[in-house]
Every structure is written in structure tokens, then in C-alpha cells.
Short mmCIF file of C-alpha atoms in Angstrom, two decimals:
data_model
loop_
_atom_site.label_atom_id
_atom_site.label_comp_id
_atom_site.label_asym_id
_atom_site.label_seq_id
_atom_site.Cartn_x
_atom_site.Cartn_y
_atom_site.Cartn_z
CA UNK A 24 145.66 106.44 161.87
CA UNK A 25 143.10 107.41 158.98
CA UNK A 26 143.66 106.49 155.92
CA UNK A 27 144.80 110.05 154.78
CA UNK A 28 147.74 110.13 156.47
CA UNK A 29 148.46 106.14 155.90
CA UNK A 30 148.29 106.93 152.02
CA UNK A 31 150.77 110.24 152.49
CA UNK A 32 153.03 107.95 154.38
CA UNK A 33 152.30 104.97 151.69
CA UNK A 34 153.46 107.65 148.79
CA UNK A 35 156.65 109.40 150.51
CA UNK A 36 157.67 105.71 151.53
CA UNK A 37 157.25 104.23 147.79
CA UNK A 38 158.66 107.33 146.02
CA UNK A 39 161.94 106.61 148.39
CA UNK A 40 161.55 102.45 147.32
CA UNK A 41 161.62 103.75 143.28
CA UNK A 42 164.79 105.52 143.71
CA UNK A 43 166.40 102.85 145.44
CA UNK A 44 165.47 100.30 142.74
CA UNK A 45 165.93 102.08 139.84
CA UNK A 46 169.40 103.15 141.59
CA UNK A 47 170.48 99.28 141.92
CA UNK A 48 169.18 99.06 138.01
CA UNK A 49 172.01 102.04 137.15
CA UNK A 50 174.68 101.81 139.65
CA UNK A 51 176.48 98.31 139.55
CA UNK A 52 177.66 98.00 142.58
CA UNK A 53 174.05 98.97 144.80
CA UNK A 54 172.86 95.50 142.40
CA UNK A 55 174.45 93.87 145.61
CA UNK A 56 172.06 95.33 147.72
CA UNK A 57 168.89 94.07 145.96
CA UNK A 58 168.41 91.78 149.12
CA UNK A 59 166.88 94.63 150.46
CA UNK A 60 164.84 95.94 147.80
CA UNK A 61 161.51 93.79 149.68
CA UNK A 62 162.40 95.88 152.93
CA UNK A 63 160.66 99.46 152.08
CA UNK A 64 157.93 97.76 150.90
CA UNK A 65 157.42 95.22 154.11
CA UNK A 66 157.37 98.66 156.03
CA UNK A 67 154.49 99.95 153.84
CA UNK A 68 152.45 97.15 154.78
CA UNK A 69 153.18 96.70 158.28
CA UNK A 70 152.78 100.81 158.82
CA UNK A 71 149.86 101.25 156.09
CA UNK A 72 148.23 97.79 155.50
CA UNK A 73 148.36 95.74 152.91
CA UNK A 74 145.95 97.78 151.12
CA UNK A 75 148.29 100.63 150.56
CA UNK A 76 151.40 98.05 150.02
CA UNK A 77 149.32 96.83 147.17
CA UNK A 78 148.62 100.06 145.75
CA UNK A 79 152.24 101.15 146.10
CA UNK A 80 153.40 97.82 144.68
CA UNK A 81 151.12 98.66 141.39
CA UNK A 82 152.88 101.99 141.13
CA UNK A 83 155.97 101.00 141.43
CA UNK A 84 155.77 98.32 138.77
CA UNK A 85 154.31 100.84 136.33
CA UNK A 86 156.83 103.50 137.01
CA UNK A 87 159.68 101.24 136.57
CA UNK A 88 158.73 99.77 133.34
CA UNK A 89 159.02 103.41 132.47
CA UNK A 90 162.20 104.49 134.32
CA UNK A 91 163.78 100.77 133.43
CA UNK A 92 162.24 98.24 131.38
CA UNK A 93 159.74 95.35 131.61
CA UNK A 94 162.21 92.40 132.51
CA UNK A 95 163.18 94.75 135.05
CA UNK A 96 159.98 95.93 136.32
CA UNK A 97 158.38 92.21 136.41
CA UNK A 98 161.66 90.79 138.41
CA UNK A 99 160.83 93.32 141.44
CA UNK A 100 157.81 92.91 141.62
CA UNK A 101 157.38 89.62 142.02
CA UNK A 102 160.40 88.22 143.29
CA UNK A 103 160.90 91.32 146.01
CA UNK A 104 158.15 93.37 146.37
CA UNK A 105 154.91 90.95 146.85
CA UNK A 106 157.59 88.81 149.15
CA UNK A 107 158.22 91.75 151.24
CA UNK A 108 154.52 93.37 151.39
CA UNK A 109 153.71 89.29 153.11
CA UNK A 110 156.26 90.07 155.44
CA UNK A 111 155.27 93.39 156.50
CA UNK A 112 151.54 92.50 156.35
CA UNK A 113 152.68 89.14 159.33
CA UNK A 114 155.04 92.15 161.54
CA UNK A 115 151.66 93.89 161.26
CA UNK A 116 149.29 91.13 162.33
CA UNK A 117 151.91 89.76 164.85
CA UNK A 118 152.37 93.22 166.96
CA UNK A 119 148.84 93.63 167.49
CA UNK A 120 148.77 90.67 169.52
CA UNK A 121 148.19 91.56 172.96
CA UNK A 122 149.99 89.54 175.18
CA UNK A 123 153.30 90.81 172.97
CA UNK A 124 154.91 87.62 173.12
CA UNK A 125 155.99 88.00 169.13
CA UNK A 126 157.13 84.88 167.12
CA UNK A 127 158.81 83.65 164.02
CA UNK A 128 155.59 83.34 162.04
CA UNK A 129 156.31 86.47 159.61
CA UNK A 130 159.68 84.60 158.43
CA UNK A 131 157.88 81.68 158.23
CA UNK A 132 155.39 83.23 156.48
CA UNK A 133 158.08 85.35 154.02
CA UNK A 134 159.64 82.41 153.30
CA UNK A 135 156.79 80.87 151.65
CA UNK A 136 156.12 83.85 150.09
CA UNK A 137 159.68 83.75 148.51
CA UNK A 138 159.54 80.55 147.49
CA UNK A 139 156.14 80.71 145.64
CA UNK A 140 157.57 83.92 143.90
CA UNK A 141 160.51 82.29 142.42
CA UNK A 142 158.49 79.50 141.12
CA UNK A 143 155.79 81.91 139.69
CA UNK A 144 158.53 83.99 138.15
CA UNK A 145 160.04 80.86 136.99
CA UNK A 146 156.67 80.13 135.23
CA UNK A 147 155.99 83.48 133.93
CA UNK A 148 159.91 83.61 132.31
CA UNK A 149 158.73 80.40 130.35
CA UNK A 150 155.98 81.73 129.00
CA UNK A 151 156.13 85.09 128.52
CA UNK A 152 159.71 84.99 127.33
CA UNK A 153 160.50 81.40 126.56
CA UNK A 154 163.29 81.25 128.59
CA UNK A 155 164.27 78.24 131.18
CA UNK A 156 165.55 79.68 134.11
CA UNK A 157 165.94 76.16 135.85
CA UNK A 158 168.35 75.31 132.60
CA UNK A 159 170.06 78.47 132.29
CA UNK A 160 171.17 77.93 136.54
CA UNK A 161 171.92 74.76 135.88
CA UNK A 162 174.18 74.98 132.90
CA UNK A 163 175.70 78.26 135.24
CA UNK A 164 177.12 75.27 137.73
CA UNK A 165 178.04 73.51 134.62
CA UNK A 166 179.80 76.32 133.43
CA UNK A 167 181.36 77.14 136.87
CA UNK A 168 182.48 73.66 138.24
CA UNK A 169 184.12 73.26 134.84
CA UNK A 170 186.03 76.43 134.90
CA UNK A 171 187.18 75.50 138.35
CA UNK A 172 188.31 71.91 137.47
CA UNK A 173 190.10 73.75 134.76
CA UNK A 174 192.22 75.79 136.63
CA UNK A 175 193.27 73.37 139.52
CA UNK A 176 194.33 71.14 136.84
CA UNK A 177 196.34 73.79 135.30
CA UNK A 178 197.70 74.46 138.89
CA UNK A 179 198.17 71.07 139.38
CA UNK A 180 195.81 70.62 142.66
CA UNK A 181 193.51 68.30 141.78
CA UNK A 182 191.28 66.71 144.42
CA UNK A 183 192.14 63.45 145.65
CA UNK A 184 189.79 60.19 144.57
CA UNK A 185 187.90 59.98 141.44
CA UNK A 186 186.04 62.90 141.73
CA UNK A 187 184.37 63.63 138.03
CA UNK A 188 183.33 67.37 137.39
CA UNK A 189 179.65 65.83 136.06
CA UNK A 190 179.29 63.88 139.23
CA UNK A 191 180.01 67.67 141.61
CA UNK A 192 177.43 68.62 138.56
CA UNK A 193 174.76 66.53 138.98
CA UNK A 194 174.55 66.95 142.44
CA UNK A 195 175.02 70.46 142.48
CA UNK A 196 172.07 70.65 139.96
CA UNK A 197 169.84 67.73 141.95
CA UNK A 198 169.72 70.72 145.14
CA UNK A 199 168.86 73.48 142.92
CA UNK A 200 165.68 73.65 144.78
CA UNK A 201 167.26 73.31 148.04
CA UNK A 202 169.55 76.72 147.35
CA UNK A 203 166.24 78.24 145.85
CA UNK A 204 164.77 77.27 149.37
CA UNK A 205 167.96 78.55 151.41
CA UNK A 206 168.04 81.49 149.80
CA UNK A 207 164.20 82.44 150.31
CA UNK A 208 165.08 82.05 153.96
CA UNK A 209 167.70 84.16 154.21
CA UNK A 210 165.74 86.63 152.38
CA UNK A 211 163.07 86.35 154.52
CA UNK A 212 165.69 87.16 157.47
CA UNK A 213 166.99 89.80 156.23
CA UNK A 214 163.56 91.34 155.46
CA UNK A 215 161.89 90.93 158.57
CA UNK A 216 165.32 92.36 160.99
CA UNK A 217 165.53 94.86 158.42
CA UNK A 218 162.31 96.20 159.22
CA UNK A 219 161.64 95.74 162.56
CA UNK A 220 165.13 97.99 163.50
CA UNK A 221 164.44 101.04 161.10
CA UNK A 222 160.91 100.82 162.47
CA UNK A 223 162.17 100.90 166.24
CA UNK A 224 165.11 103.33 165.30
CA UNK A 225 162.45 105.70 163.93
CA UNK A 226 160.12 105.40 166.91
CA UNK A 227 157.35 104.13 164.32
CA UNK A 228 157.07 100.89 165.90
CA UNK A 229 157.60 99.38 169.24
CA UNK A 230 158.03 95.83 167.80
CA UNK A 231 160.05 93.48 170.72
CA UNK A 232 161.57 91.25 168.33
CA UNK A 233 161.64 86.99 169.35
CA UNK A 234 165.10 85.82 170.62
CA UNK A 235 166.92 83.19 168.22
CA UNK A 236 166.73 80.92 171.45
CA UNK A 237 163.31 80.76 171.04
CA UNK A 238 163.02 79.39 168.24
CA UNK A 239 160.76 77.05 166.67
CA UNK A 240 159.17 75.15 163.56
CA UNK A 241 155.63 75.45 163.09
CA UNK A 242 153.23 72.80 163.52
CA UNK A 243 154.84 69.21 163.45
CA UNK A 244 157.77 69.49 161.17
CA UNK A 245 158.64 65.47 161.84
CA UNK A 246 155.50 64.56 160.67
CA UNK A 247 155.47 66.67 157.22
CA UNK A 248 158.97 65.42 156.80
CA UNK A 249 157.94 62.04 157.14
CA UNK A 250 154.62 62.74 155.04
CA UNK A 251 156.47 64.18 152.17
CA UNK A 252 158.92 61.57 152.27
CA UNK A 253 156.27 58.69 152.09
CA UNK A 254 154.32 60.57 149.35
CA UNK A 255 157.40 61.01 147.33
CA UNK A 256 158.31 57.13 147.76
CA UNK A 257 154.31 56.57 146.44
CA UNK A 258 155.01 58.51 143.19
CA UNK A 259 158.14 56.58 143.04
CA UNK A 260 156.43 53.18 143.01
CA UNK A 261 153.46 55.05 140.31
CA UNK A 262 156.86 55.20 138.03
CA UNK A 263 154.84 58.47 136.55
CA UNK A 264 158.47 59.97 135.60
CA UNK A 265 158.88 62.29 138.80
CA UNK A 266 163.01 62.65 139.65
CA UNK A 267 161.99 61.15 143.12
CA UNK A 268 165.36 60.56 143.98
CA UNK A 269 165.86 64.38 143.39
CA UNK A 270 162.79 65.04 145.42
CA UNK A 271 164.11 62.93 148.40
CA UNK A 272 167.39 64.56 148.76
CA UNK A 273 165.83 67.94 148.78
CA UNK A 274 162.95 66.97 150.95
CA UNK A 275 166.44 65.66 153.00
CA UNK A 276 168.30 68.83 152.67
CA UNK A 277 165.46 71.36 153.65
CA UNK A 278 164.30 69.42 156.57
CA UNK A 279 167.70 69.25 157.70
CA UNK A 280 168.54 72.90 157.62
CA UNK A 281 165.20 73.58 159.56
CA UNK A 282 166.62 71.10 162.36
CA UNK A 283 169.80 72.28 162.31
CA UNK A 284 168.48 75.77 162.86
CA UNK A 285 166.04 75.03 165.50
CA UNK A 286 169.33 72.49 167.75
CA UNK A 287 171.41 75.99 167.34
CA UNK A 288 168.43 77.36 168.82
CA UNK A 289 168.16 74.87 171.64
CA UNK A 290 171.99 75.13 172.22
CA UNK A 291 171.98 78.61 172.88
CA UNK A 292 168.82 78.76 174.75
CA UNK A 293 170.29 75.86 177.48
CA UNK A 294 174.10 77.86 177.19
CA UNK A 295 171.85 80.94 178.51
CA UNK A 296 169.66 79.03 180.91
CA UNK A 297 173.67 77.40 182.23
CA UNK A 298 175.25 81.00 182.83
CA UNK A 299 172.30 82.31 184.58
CA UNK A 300 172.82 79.79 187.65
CA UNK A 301 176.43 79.85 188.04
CA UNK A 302 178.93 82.07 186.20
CA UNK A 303 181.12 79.51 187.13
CA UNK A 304 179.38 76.81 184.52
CA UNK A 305 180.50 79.36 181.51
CA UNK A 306 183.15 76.87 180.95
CA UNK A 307 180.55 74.00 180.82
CA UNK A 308 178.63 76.00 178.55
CA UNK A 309 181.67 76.88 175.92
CA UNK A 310 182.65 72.92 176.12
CA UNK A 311 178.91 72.25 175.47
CA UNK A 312 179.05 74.51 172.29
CA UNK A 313 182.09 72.35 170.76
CA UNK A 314 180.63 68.92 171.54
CA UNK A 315 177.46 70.40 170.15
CA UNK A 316 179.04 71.82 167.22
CA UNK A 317 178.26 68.71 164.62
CA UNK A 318 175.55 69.55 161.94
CA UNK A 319 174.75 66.13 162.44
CA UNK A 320 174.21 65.81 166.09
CA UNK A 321 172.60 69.64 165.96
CA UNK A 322 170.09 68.56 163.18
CA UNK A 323 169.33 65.55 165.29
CA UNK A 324 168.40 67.81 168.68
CA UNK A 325 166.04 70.26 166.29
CA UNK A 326 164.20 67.23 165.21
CA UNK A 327 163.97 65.82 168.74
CA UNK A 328 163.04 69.32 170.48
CA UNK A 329 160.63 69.66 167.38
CA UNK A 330 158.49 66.85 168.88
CA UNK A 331 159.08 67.29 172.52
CA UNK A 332 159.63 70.83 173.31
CA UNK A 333 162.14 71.18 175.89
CA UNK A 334 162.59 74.43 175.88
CA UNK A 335 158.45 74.89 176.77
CA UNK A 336 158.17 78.07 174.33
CA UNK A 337 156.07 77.03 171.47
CA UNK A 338 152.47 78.30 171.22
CA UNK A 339 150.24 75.41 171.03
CA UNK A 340 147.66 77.85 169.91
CA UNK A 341 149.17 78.44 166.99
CA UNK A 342 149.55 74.93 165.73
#
């Protein structure tokens, strides 16, 4: 493709991206579908290049300070649109791999992305605008745990135990960053799906997409747990003022999810490999989902297949 017709397909594909965004700015109810705003953009790249994503992220932020405002304008771009445009630019890198066996790098990859952008944007909101975004989320909860304690005591339902609204507050507002970190991966998710079925609807890409029972962490994810556990415990000893009990729950909480996703994985990969041999072990399989159905005992499997690999489907060449 030369880069004439990549930049005619980079305009007609970012003109369509401004409408949608300024329509979620206008219409109240499309703000719901500002998940998707880093989805055009991820196609850009992955069609394009990141060259031309770039380019078409610079226009868009220009136009929509215009069409919109600054706020606006900034939000997008960095908390959708640079997200997406890493996305697209891994979908691009990982279908021209040869051997087509495709992998969950460009989530991985988007959810970093994600999670750097809401931390820059957190930043820039600070000093730009003087505003605490970390603050105003966490007097939100405040807000919203209080109002809820409100009206079950009004209703007369009140929990059971001695359960304080400021103790559901605090720990609500101790896994801030986990949420922060949830929600960049199911943004990440939703980006890359997105993409890769309007791209094989439209007979732009032929992109086999990796099957959920394959999947994996990258590199050692035991050890980096274990790392960033010990490192956090060393700060802790420094006394330097870090929240490290804050740190260790999250560090907890993240590394948990990411095992709990990979023993799903590994549960539905074995249910698959059960029902090929014998229709007759379908049964087995269903009874094997309930006594696997414990976060706990799921979590535990991730961490385990994380280091040993049953499954045999992670690329040692990539870690």
C-alpha cells in the first residue's frame, strides 16, 4: 500500500472518529459509548501505521478543541486516542508474523498504554488545571458509600456486624489504583476485539484472533509479583512515607486478577481438551467448572500454570 492511499484511508477514517467524539460530547446518552472512542483510531494504526495514527491523532485534538473545548480535547487524546493508536500499532506488528500463531501481546501492550495515560492525565490535570483527580474519586466513594448507608438506614437494612461507612471507605479508596488498573484492561479488551471484527467484517484484515484458552501472562508474572512485593516491603523498612500497606494490597489485587484470568483460561482450555475425547466426559467437564469455580482456587491454578505451563502454548521466544 503506498502511502497515498494509506493517508486517504488515514483522513476518511479520522473524519468518521471526529464525528463520533464530538457526537458523545453533544448527545448524552452516546457518553456511554466512549469505551470505544480508542477503536477508530487503533484501526488507523494497524491499517496505516503509526505514522498516520499520529498524524490523525494531532488533527483530531486540534479540531476538537475547536468543535468542543480544551478539557475535552486533552481527555481524548490522551486517555483514548494514544491508548488505542498502541493497540492498533501491536494488531499491526502481531499479523505480520509469519507463522500466524497471534497472541495476547497487543492487550498486554494496550493495557500499559492505558494505564500510563491515566497517570499522565492525572499529572497534567494537576498542573495545568490544579485539580486532584485522585481526591475528587476518592471523595466520589465518600460521597457514594455515604449516600448508600443513608438510605438502608432509612429502610432499615443495615448490614449485619460493625461495619463503619469510613472503614468500606478506606478500603474502597486504598484499591483506587487497582480499579484504575481493571479498568485499563477492560479497555484494552474491548479495543483490541473491537478492531480485529470490523477489520475481518470489512475484508481489510485477515487477523485469526488467539482463543481465551490460550491464554497467558508474559514473562514470569510469579517472579515480578514476588519482586514488587519484596521491593515494596524494602521501602517499608526505609520508613520514607510510601502507603506500603496500600501498595501491597494493590500489588495483591492486580496479581490476583491476572491469575484468576489466566486459571479461567486453563479451565476452559482442559474442559475443551475433556469433550474432544469422549462426549460422554461433558458431564465431568460441567462438574469440573463448579469445583473450579472459586476465585481462590482459580487464582491459585493461573499462578501455578504461570510457572509451569501445562497447557504447552506460551512462546518462549517472546519472554
Amino acid at each position: 500500500m503506498n502511502d497515498k492511499t494509506k493517508l486517504t484511508q488515514a483522513a476518511i477514517l479520522t473524519a468518521l472518529a471526529i464525528v463520533f467524539c464530538i457526537a458523545t460530547a453533544y448527545i448524552p446518552f452516546l457518553g456511554l459509548l466512549m469505551v470505544v472512542v480508542p477503536v477508530p483510531y487503533a484501526i488507523i494504526a494497524t491499517m496505516t501505521g503509526h505514522k498516520y495514527a499520529l498524524i490523525s491523532a494531532i488533527a483530531s485534538f486540534f479540531i476538537l478543541i475547536l468543535t468542543v473545548d480544551f478539557v475535552y480535547a486533552l481527555n481524548l487524546i490522551v486517555m483514548s486516542i494514544l491508548p488505542g493508536i498502541a493497540v492498533g500499532y501491536m494488531i499491526n506488528k502481531d499479523n505480520n508474523i509469519e507463522d500466524g500463531n497471534k497472541s495476547f501481546t497487543p492487550i498486554f501492550f494496550g493495557t500499559i498504554a492505558f494505564i500510563i495515560s491515566i497517570i499522565v492525565f492525572f499529572a497534567i490535570s494537576k498542573v495545568l488545571f490544579n485539580i486532584d483527580l485522585l481526591e475528587t474519586f476518592s471523595e466520589m466513594i465518600k460521597t457514594t458509600v455515604e449516600t448508600q448507608f443513608s438510605i438502608m438506614e432509612s429502610a432499615n437494612i443495615m448490614p449485619q456486624g460493625d461495619i463503619a461507612p469510613k472503614d468500606i471507605i478506606k478500603v474502597m479508596q486504598n484499591i483506587i489504583p487497582t480499579m484504575l488498573f481493571a479498568y485499563s484492561i477492560i479497555a484494552s479488551i474491548i479495543t483490541y476485539y473491537l478492531e480485529a471484527f470490523i477489520l475481518r467484517r470489512i475484508k481489510r484484515l485477515n487477523y485469526k484472533l488467539p482463543k481465551f484458552s490460550d491464554f497467558y501472562l508474559p514473562g514470569n508474572a510469579i517472579i515480578t509479583s514476588l519482586l514488587l512485593y519484596l521491593l515494596t516491603m524494602f521501602l517499608g523498612m526505609l520508613n520514607i512515607g510510601l502507603y506500603t500497606d496500600a501498595i501491597i494490597l494493590n500489588v495483591q489485587l492486580i496479581f490476583s486478577i491476572l491469575f484468576l484470568l489466566q486459571g479461567i483460561s486453563v479451565a476452559i482450555y482442559f474442559i475443551k481438551e475433556w469433550r474432544k475425547k469422549s462426549p460422554s466426559k461433558i458431564f465431568f467437564a460441567v462438574m469440573a467448572v463448579f469445583l473450579l469455580s472459586g476465585s481462590m482456587i482459580l487464582s491459585f491454578v493461573g499462578m501455578i500454570d504461570s510457572a509451569i505451563d501445562f497447557r504447552k502454548v506460551r512462546n518462549y521466544k517472546s519472554t
